[in-house]
Tab-separated table of C-alpha atoms and ligand atoms in Angstrom:
chain	number	residue	atom	x	y	z
O	1	MET	CA	-0.280	0.026	-0.054
O	2	GLU	CA	0.887	3.578	-0.718
O	3	PHE	CA	0.725	6.663	0.577
O	4	THR	CA	0.559	10.072	0.493
O	5	HIS	CA	0.833	12.922	3.215
O	6	HIS	CA	-3.099	13.039	2.163
O	7	ASP	CA	-3.489	10.086	3.583
O	8	VAL	CA	-1.901	10.017	6.785
O	9	LEU	CA	-3.654	14.055	7.494
O	10	ARG	CA	-7.120	12.204	6.936
O	11	ALA	CA	-6.054	9.246	9.103
O	12	PHE	CA	-5.221	11.306	12.143
O	13	ARG	CA	-7.733	13.929	11.615
O	14	GLU	CA	-9.996	10.748	11.588
O	15	ARG	CA	-8.687	9.619	14.976
O	16	TYR	CA	-7.155	11.812	16.609
O	17	GLN	CA	-8.821	14.994	15.257
O	18	GLY	CA	-6.892	18.547	15.239
O	19	SER	CA	-4.746	20.200	13.227
O	20	PRO	CA	-1.079	17.621	13.571
O	21	LEU	CA	2.247	18.984	12.450
O	22	VAL	CA	3.235	16.999	9.259
O	23	VAL	CA	6.228	16.038	7.963
O	24	ARG	CA	7.716	14.422	5.596
O	25	ALA	CA	10.892	12.536	5.932
O	26	PRO	CA	12.835	11.014	1.889
O	27	GLY	CA	14.160	7.622	0.837
O	28	ARG	CA	17.319	8.196	-0.779
O	29	ILE	CA	19.837	6.697	-3.611
O	30	ASN	CA	22.845	6.344	-3.870
O	31	LEU	CA	24.850	7.538	-6.726
O	32	ILE	CA	27.980	5.771	-6.004
O	33	GLY	CA	30.410	4.393	-2.705
O	34	GLU	CA	28.205	0.889	-2.383
O	35	HIS	CA	29.793	-0.766	1.178
O	36	THR	CA	31.883	1.816	1.771
O	37	ASP	CA	30.463	3.516	4.262
O	38	TYR	CA	30.242	1.623	7.391
O	39	ASN	CA	34.619	1.336	6.109
O	40	ASN	CA	34.677	5.167	7.156
O	41	GLY	CA	34.834	6.207	2.585
O	42	PHE	CA	33.128	8.205	0.592
O	43	VAL	CA	29.239	8.095	-0.519
O	44	MET	CA	27.376	10.229	-2.944
O	45	PRO	CA	23.041	9.853	-1.920
O	46	ALA	CA	20.494	12.624	-2.559
O	47	ALA	CA	17.288	12.094	-0.940
O	48	ILE	CA	13.969	11.151	-3.979
O	49	ASP	CA	10.459	12.454	-3.758
O	50	TYR	CA	9.212	9.045	-2.729
O	51	GLY	CA	9.295	9.286	1.805
O	52	THR	CA	7.228	8.556	4.866
O	53	PHE	CA	4.904	10.509	5.994
O	54	PHE	CA	4.116	12.014	9.465
O	55	ALA	CA	1.066	13.376	10.947
O	56	LEU	CA	1.959	14.499	15.308
O	57	ALA	CA	0.541	16.706	17.985
O	58	PRO	CA	0.819	16.849	21.969
O	59	ALA	CA	-1.895	13.913	22.851
O	60	THR	CA	-4.802	16.063	25.192
O	61	ASP	CA	-5.179	12.508	26.815
O	62	GLY	CA	-2.018	12.295	27.920
O	63	VAL	CA	-1.580	8.938	26.000
O	64	SER	CA	0.862	8.806	23.232
O	65	GLU	CA	-0.286	6.841	20.365
O	66	ILE	CA	1.127	5.880	17.093
O	67	TYR	CA	-0.675	4.578	14.710
O	68	SER	CA	1.034	2.311	11.455
O	69	LEU	CA	-0.939	3.116	8.422
O	70	LYS	CA	0.398	0.702	6.733
O	71	TYR	CA	-0.330	-2.336	9.031
O	72	ASN	CA	-3.027	-0.965	9.752
O	73	GLU	CA	-2.709	-0.596	13.435
O	74	PRO	CA	-2.074	1.242	16.923
O	75	TYR	CA	0.525	1.077	19.792
O	76	THR	CA	1.029	2.663	22.521
O	77	VAL	CA	3.849	4.244	24.425
O	78	ASP	CA	4.530	4.953	28.120
O	79	LEU	CA	6.470	7.516	27.839
O	80	ALA	CA	7.280	7.664	31.796
O	81	GLY	CA	8.757	3.830	31.630
O	82	GLU	CA	11.687	2.492	30.331
O	83	ILE	CA	11.517	2.327	26.040
O	84	SER	CA	13.247	-1.326	25.345
O	85	PRO	CA	12.818	-2.938	21.854
O	86	VAL	CA	9.692	-4.977	21.283
O	87	ARG	CA	9.021	-8.662	19.881
O	88	ASN	CA	5.932	-7.777	18.196
O	89	PRO	CA	4.248	-5.370	16.231
O	90	THR	CA	8.718	-4.853	14.462
O	91	TRP	CA	7.755	-2.201	12.790
O	92	VAL	CA	7.220	0.051	15.694
O	93	ASN	CA	11.150	-0.530	16.971
O	94	TYR	CA	12.556	1.720	14.477
O	95	LEU	CA	10.037	4.775	16.034
O	96	LEU	CA	10.752	3.239	20.110
O	97	GLY	CA	14.833	3.439	19.365
O	98	VAL	CA	14.595	7.220	18.246
O	99	ILE	CA	12.699	7.908	21.026
O	100	HIS	CA	14.914	6.238	23.085
O	101	GLN	CA	17.200	8.612	22.248
O	102	LEU	CA	15.706	11.836	22.083
O	103	LYS	CA	14.112	10.947	26.016
O	104	GLN	CA	18.227	11.384	27.342
O	105	HIS	CA	17.415	15.015	26.374
O	106	ALA	CA	14.517	16.146	27.465
O	107	THR	CA	10.978	14.814	28.870
O	108	LEU	CA	9.145	14.384	25.783
O	109	LYS	CA	5.435	15.310	26.125
O	110	PRO	CA	2.885	12.663	25.035
O	111	PHE	CA	1.608	12.398	21.388
O	112	LYS	CA	-0.059	11.167	18.813
O	113	CYS	CA	1.249	9.897	15.709
O	114	VAL	CA	0.253	8.461	12.138
O	115	PHE	CA	2.681	7.702	10.335
O	116	GLY	CA	3.437	5.861	6.484
O	117	GLY	CA	4.600	6.664	3.500
O	118	ASN	CA	5.058	5.463	-0.360
O	119	ILE	CA	8.872	3.950	-0.984
O	120	PRO	CA	8.102	1.015	-2.137
O	121	ILE	CA	9.751	-1.514	0.634
O	122	GLY	CA	12.739	-4.039	0.482
O	123	SER	CA	13.643	-2.084	-2.375
O	124	GLY	CA	16.970	-0.748	-1.561
O	125	LEU	CA	15.972	3.284	-1.164
O	126	SER	CA	15.983	3.620	2.847
O	127	SER	CA	12.481	3.147	3.737
O	128	SER	CA	14.031	2.918	7.636
O	129	ALA	CA	16.144	5.195	7.415
O	130	SER	CA	13.308	8.221	6.817
O	131	VAL	CA	10.931	6.320	8.800
O	132	GLU	CA	13.525	6.935	12.316
O	133	CYS	CA	14.799	10.106	10.307
O	134	GLY	CA	10.994	11.799	9.804
O	135	PHE	CA	10.480	10.182	13.577
O	136	ALA	CA	13.201	12.025	15.424
O	137	PHE	CA	12.597	15.479	13.304
O	138	ALA	CA	8.764	15.461	13.780
O	139	LEU	CA	9.088	14.925	17.616
O	140	ASN	CA	12.297	17.383	17.640
O	141	GLU	CA	10.529	19.835	15.647
O	142	LEU	CA	6.786	19.323	18.684
O	143	ASN	CA	9.042	19.525	21.629
O	144	ALA	CA	11.399	22.450	20.094
O	145	LEU	CA	14.282	20.237	21.905
O	146	ASN	CA	16.358	22.781	18.993
O	147	ILE	CA	19.009	19.047	18.358
O	148	ASP	CA	20.775	19.497	15.124
O	149	ARG	CA	19.822	17.945	12.334
O	150	GLN	CA	22.930	15.770	12.101
O	151	LYS	CA	22.622	14.656	15.694
O	152	LEU	CA	19.353	13.315	14.813
O	153	VAL	CA	21.071	11.968	11.925
O	154	LEU	CA	23.137	10.018	14.494
O	155	MET	CA	20.192	9.189	16.933
O	156	ALA	CA	18.476	7.651	14.168
O	157	GLN	CA	21.415	5.568	13.047
O	158	TRP	CA	21.773	4.441	16.892
O	159	SER	CA	17.371	2.958	16.398
O	160	GLU	CA	18.698	1.329	13.218
O	161	HIS	CA	21.959	-0.299	15.305
O	162	ASN	CA	20.581	-1.001	18.521
O	163	PHE	CA	16.292	-1.198	18.697
O	164	VAL	CA	16.291	-2.741	15.029
O	165	GLY	CA	19.261	-4.715	14.623
O	166	VAL	CA	21.088	-4.041	11.187
O	167	LYS	CA	24.511	-2.487	12.016
O	168	CYS	CA	24.032	0.230	8.941
O	169	GLY	CA	26.706	2.741	8.317
O	170	ILE	CA	25.391	6.774	8.237
O	171	MET	CA	24.349	6.828	4.618
O	172	ASP	CA	20.426	6.564	4.337
O	173	GLN	CA	19.754	8.630	7.470
O	174	PHE	CA	22.328	11.364	6.778
O	175	ALA	CA	20.885	11.644	3.412
O	176	SER	CA	17.167	11.619	3.567
O	177	MET	CA	18.276	14.332	6.820
O	178	MET	CA	20.674	16.673	5.332
O	179	SER	CA	19.929	16.298	0.838
O	180	LYS	CA	19.029	19.284	-0.883
O	181	LYS	CA	17.286	19.355	-4.011
O	182	GLY	CA	18.537	18.414	-6.572
O	183	ASN	CA	21.747	17.633	-5.902
O	184	VAL	CA	23.996	15.072	-4.684
O	185	ILE	CA	25.905	15.104	-1.028
O	186	LEU	CA	29.696	14.222	-1.589
O	187	LEU	CA	29.485	12.152	2.172
O	188	ASP	CA	33.620	11.548	4.205
O	189	CYS	CA	31.829	9.332	6.618
O	190	ARG	CA	34.697	8.921	8.261
O	191	SER	CA	34.972	12.638	8.947
O	192	LEU	CA	31.083	13.856	8.571
O	193	GLU	CA	32.376	16.386	5.985
O	194	TYR	CA	30.332	16.949	3.156
O	195	SER	CA	29.207	19.064	0.352
O	196	TYR	CA	26.676	18.998	-2.315
O	197	SER	CA	27.181	18.757	-6.230
O	198	PRO	CA	24.135	19.784	-8.675
O	199	LEU	CA	23.761	16.320	-11.051
O	200	GLN	CA	23.679	17.868	-14.382
O	201	LEU	CA	22.068	15.209	-16.150
O	202	SER	CA	21.525	17.139	-19.367
O	203	GLY	CA	19.669	14.920	-21.866
O	204	TYR	CA	20.153	11.676	-19.588
O	205	SER	CA	17.181	10.662	-16.753
O	206	LEU	CA	17.656	8.847	-13.785
O	207	VAL	CA	16.030	5.433	-14.015
O	208	LEU	CA	15.657	2.912	-11.181
O	209	CYS	CA	15.113	-0.694	-11.924
O	210	ASP	CA	13.306	-2.723	-8.899
O	211	THR	CA	14.182	-6.805	-9.136
O	212	LYS	CA	11.107	-7.030	-6.610
O	213	VAL	CA	12.818	-9.657	-4.796
O	214	LYS	CA	14.456	-9.840	-1.556
O	215	HIS	CA	16.771	-12.335	-0.865
O	216	ALA	CA	16.308	-14.280	2.970
O	217	LEU	CA	18.934	-13.069	5.357
O	218	VAL	CA	19.820	-9.697	3.969
O	219	ASP	CA	20.296	-8.047	7.558
O	220	SER	CA	22.854	-11.262	9.125
O	221	ASP	CA	24.658	-11.125	4.765
O	222	TYR	CA	24.591	-6.900	5.709
O	223	ASN	CA	26.445	-7.238	9.577
O	224	THR	CA	28.517	-10.135	8.818
O	225	ARG	CA	30.429	-7.997	5.703
O	226	ARG	CA	31.247	-5.634	8.179
O	227	ASN	CA	32.949	-8.369	10.391
O	228	GLU	CA	34.939	-9.270	6.716
O	229	CYS	CA	36.116	-6.274	6.666
O	230	GLU	CA	36.661	-5.177	10.607
O	231	ARG	CA	38.953	-8.656	10.895
O	232	GLY	CA	40.490	-7.156	7.285
O	233	VAL	CA	42.082	-4.416	9.401
O	234	GLU	CA	42.217	-5.955	13.018
O	235	ARG	CA	45.306	-8.342	10.620
O	236	LEU	CA	46.019	-4.306	9.131
O	237	ARG	CA	46.379	-3.100	12.474
O	238	LYS	CA	48.717	-5.459	13.091
O	239	HIS	CA	51.392	-4.023	10.649
O	240	ASP	CA	50.660	-0.563	11.253
O	241	PRO	CA	48.376	0.522	14.934
O	242	ASN	CA	47.960	3.915	12.655
O	243	ILE	CA	45.549	1.985	10.746
O	244	ARG	CA	41.778	1.844	12.113
O	245	SER	CA	39.497	0.957	9.270
O	246	LEU	CA	39.811	0.270	5.224
O	247	ARG	CA	39.861	4.485	4.355
O	248	ASP	CA	43.617	4.233	5.789
O	249	VAL	CA	44.569	1.601	3.828
O	250	ASN	CA	45.514	1.822	-0.034
O	251	GLU	CA	45.568	-1.110	-2.683
O	252	SER	CA	49.445	-1.725	-2.464
O	253	MET	CA	49.333	-2.676	1.304
O	254	LEU	CA	46.318	-4.586	1.053
O	255	ARG	CA	48.299	-6.649	-1.646
O	256	LYS	CA	51.399	-7.269	0.058
O	257	HIS	CA	50.009	-8.727	3.043
O	258	GLU	CA	47.379	-11.049	0.881
O	259	GLN	CA	48.351	-14.169	1.922
O	260	GLU	CA	47.326	-13.519	5.810
O	261	PHE	CA	43.422	-13.590	5.150
O	262	GLU	CA	41.426	-16.070	5.536
O	263	GLY	CA	38.390	-17.464	3.501
O	264	LYS	CA	36.860	-14.061	1.487
O	265	GLU	CA	38.044	-11.342	3.814
O	266	PHE	CA	40.884	-9.957	1.392
O	267	ASN	CA	37.901	-9.821	-1.546
O	268	ARG	CA	35.350	-8.362	-0.095
O	269	CYS	CA	38.244	-5.189	1.323
O	270	LEU	CA	39.582	-5.548	-1.977
O	271	TYR	CA	36.184	-4.275	-3.198
O	272	VAL	CA	35.681	-1.364	-0.865
O	273	VAL	CA	39.751	0.204	-0.597
O	274	GLN	CA	38.977	0.077	-4.687
O	275	GLU	CA	35.128	1.591	-4.302
O	276	ILE	CA	36.350	4.318	-1.583
O	277	GLU	CA	39.154	5.375	-4.378
O	278	ARG	CA	36.196	5.455	-6.659
O	279	VAL	CA	34.181	7.605	-5.900
O	280	GLN	CA	36.691	9.766	-5.615
O	281	ALA	CA	37.298	9.574	-9.345
O	282	ALA	CA	33.844	9.527	-9.632
O	283	ASN	CA	33.560	12.845	-8.660
O	284	ARG	CA	35.440	14.708	-10.735
O	285	ASP	CA	34.357	13.426	-13.246
O	286	LEU	CA	30.946	14.816	-11.875
O	287	GLN	CA	33.246	18.630	-11.540
O	288	ASN	CA	33.783	17.696	-14.865
O	289	ASN	CA	30.690	17.175	-16.509
O	290	ASP	CA	31.887	13.703	-17.527
O	291	LEU	CA	28.398	11.648	-17.305
O	292	LYS	CA	30.332	8.816	-19.750
O	293	ALA	CA	33.445	8.676	-17.607
O	294	PHE	CA	31.065	8.502	-13.704
O	295	GLY	CA	28.177	6.168	-16.018
O	296	ALA	CA	31.635	3.749	-16.875
O	297	ARG	CA	32.415	3.491	-12.479
O	298	MET	CA	28.978	2.077	-12.163
O	299	PHE	CA	29.593	0.019	-14.274
O	300	GLU	CA	32.244	-0.719	-12.166
O	301	THR	CA	31.221	-1.018	-9.139
O	302	HIS	CA	28.601	-2.913	-9.993
O	303	GLU	CA	30.985	-6.025	-11.049
O	304	GLY	CA	33.176	-5.270	-7.483
O	305	LEU	CA	29.720	-5.588	-5.665
O	306	SER	CA	28.843	-8.948	-7.866
O	307	GLU	CA	31.851	-10.700	-7.747
O	308	LEU	CA	34.530	-9.270	-4.742
O	309	TYR	CA	31.884	-8.703	-2.466
O	310	GLN	CA	29.322	-10.853	-3.464
O	311	VAL	CA	26.244	-8.418	-2.255
O	312	SER	CA	24.235	-9.050	-5.597
O	313	CYS	CA	22.403	-11.956	-7.171
O	314	LYS	CA	21.151	-13.354	-10.015
O	315	GLU	CA	18.099	-10.834	-10.735
O	316	LEU	CA	20.330	-8.125	-9.758
O	317	ASP	CA	23.344	-8.828	-12.369
O	318	PHE	CA	20.177	-9.827	-14.659
O	319	LEU	CA	19.092	-6.440	-15.239
O	320	VAL	CA	22.346	-4.726	-15.188
O	321	LYS	CA	23.541	-6.586	-17.888
O	322	ILE	CA	20.074	-6.197	-19.907
O	323	ALA	CA	21.143	-1.786	-19.661
O	324	ARG	CA	24.596	-2.289	-20.148
O	325	LYS	CA	23.503	-3.823	-24.083
O	326	HIS	CA	21.147	-0.784	-24.543
O	327	SER	CA	22.491	2.082	-26.132
O	328	GLY	CA	20.805	4.620	-23.722
O	329	VAL	CA	22.623	3.644	-20.072
O	330	ILE	CA	25.703	4.668	-19.653
O	331	GLY	CA	25.548	3.566	-16.631
O	332	ALA	CA	24.015	0.723	-14.432
O	333	ARG	CA	24.511	-0.533	-11.023
O	334	MET	CA	23.196	-2.527	-7.634
O	335	MET	CA	22.038	0.206	-5.170
O	336	GLY	CA	22.211	0.041	-2.068
O	337	GLY	CA	22.580	-2.623	0.628
O	338	GLY	CA	22.173	-5.337	-1.842
O	339	PHE	CA	20.603	-9.720	-1.948
O	340	GLY	CA	17.568	-7.898	-3.817
O	341	GLY	CA	16.110	-4.515	-4.399
O	342	CYS	CA	16.719	-1.677	-7.242
O	343	THR	CA	19.245	-0.842	-9.468
O	344	ILE	CA	20.184	2.217	-10.214
O	345	ASN	CA	20.548	3.649	-14.069
O	346	ILE	CA	21.416	6.611	-16.061
O	347	VAL	CA	19.286	6.140	-18.889
O	348	ARG	CA	19.818	8.986	-22.329
O	349	THR	CA	16.142	10.981	-21.708
O	350	GLU	CA	15.317	9.667	-25.644
O	351	GLU	CA	15.777	6.440	-24.982
O	352	VAL	CA	14.657	5.632	-21.372
O	353	ASP	CA	10.930	4.083	-23.001
O	354	ALA	CA	12.512	1.706	-24.889
O	355	PHE	CA	14.829	1.059	-22.664
O	356	ILE	CA	12.312	0.334	-20.113
O	357	ALA	CA	10.391	-2.131	-23.068
O	358	ASP	CA	12.958	-3.767	-23.138
O	359	LEU	CA	14.006	-4.503	-19.660
O	360	VAL	CA	10.474	-5.035	-18.467
O	361	LYS	CA	10.245	-7.775	-21.060
O	362	SER	CA	13.461	-9.501	-20.666
O	363	TYR	CA	13.197	-9.719	-16.629
O	364	ARG	CA	10.096	-11.255	-17.300
O	365	ALA	CA	10.549	-13.839	-19.797
O	366	ASP	CA	13.359	-14.618	-18.082
O	367	PHE	CA	11.905	-14.417	-14.106
O	368	ASN	CA	8.415	-14.337	-14.722
O	369	LEU	CA	8.607	-10.889	-11.848
O	370	ASP	CA	7.034	-7.556	-13.474
O	371	ALA	CA	10.542	-5.270	-13.046
O	372	GLY	CA	9.205	-1.928	-10.958
O	373	ILE	CA	10.689	1.656	-12.638
O	374	TYR	CA	10.272	5.064	-10.731
O	375	ARG	CA	12.197	7.559	-12.657
O	376	VAL	CA	13.268	9.959	-9.518
O	377	SER	CA	13.939	13.786	-9.063
O	378	LEU	CA	16.394	14.797	-6.197
O	379	GLU	CA	14.295	15.995	-3.478
O	380	ASN	CA	15.291	18.273	0.545
O	381	GLY	CA	15.494	16.285	2.896
O	382	VAL	CA	13.375	15.957	6.113
O	383	SER	CA	11.202	18.664	6.242
O	384	VAL	CA	7.533	20.320	7.573
O	385	ILE	CA	4.887	20.376	5.002
O	386	GLN	CA	3.369	24.238	5.519
O	387	GLU	CA	-0.010	24.627	6.079
O	388	GLN	CA	-0.499	26.388	2.527
O	389	GLU	CA	0.655	23.250	0.832
O	390	LEU	CA	-1.896	21.260	3.489
O	391	ASN	CA	-4.533	23.670	2.948
O	392	MET	CA	-4.948	23.137	-0.584
O	393	ILE	CA	-5.049	19.514	-0.585
O	394	LEU	CA	-8.186	19.100	1.504
V	401	LIG	C1	22.310	0.023	3.787
V	401	LIG	C2	22.899	-0.072	4.587
V	401	LIG	C3	24.007	2.156	4.645
V	401	LIG	C4	25.131	1.145	3.635
V	401	LIG	C5	24.178	0.831	2.378
V	401	LIG	C6	25.372	0.270	1.255
V	401	LIG	O1	21.505	0.732	2.513
V	401	LIG	O2	21.874	0.836	5.303
V	401	LIG	O3	24.596	1.889	5.664
V	401	LIG	O4	26.071	0.634	4.212
V	401	LIG	O5	23.585	-0.589	2.476
V	401	LIG	O6	26.253	0.579	0.871
């Protein structure tokens, strides 16, 4: 089910009455820099025009309640009690973690909240980060806490680590909170320094193609990759105690010690070290307006993710193979954590329709599945939806 801010506002008025604060929290894409964030490398994400919407107001009866439109289910929160993860319903843990963090700062007012959105779940567009960030931002506004956006980003990530159990990097939450319309962010995940670059696609478009599959064990495989990288760092640190992450490593150092690595650790580290370099090179391409060179690097990233890092799957590989063969596509790769979800493609605008038709047909023939197609634009990070816009709707 997809919900817009109209649906969320209407549901709020039906259930609780009154005029809530309405917040939009976007999902994200990532142009390049995959699985580099938790290795202290660079990423290049941007928020998109798909999001989660929150309607939130102080509770008049003193009882805090969160209502999920998707699950059609309310959940009562005792703000005075201890906040810890629950077994059921699991959707509430994304939000409880945020409450836990905000409670360290201040006493929160009891509230009523309705939320829902239109980010396709499980397609690697960070619906979970948008839920965490949107809720953190909305509670911060409602309670006038004045916590800055970067702190809210860290709280949202904390929630994902500790209440959801995925040891994600910082990229998704940062993109959902900090993005700027029409721009990509180049984020240094070690220092959290960042800069915006306008994405000038002149004559090209961004197209996401959704495999519509999500293979099991996604979260545990993600955590395993993270551990493999950490083990690689420990091995290298024996030679140089200054090495704290794969950001401090280059390819020749890595190759010099190849024999000391076990299992797949070397390949995992090699991919990450190459990808960290690649993002910086891709950023130079972008500054030089060389979109073709940028696109070529996206194909390289896919190869690394598929062969060395092994987070792709046959469906993603297939969609990238089809894209590579198409004359209108200058760059394509799997995007996000992997094992399913979307590919991101840079396609000549004139050839977008032909590309989509070709891809959908081939995918159906081979996998008997309808690929999802999303044409996205780059949007601002989390924001309040102003009253004028809401009045125009209702
Ligand atoms: C998921 C995580 C991010 C990042 C990507 C892979 O989206 O939440 O932190 O690690 O995977 O780049």
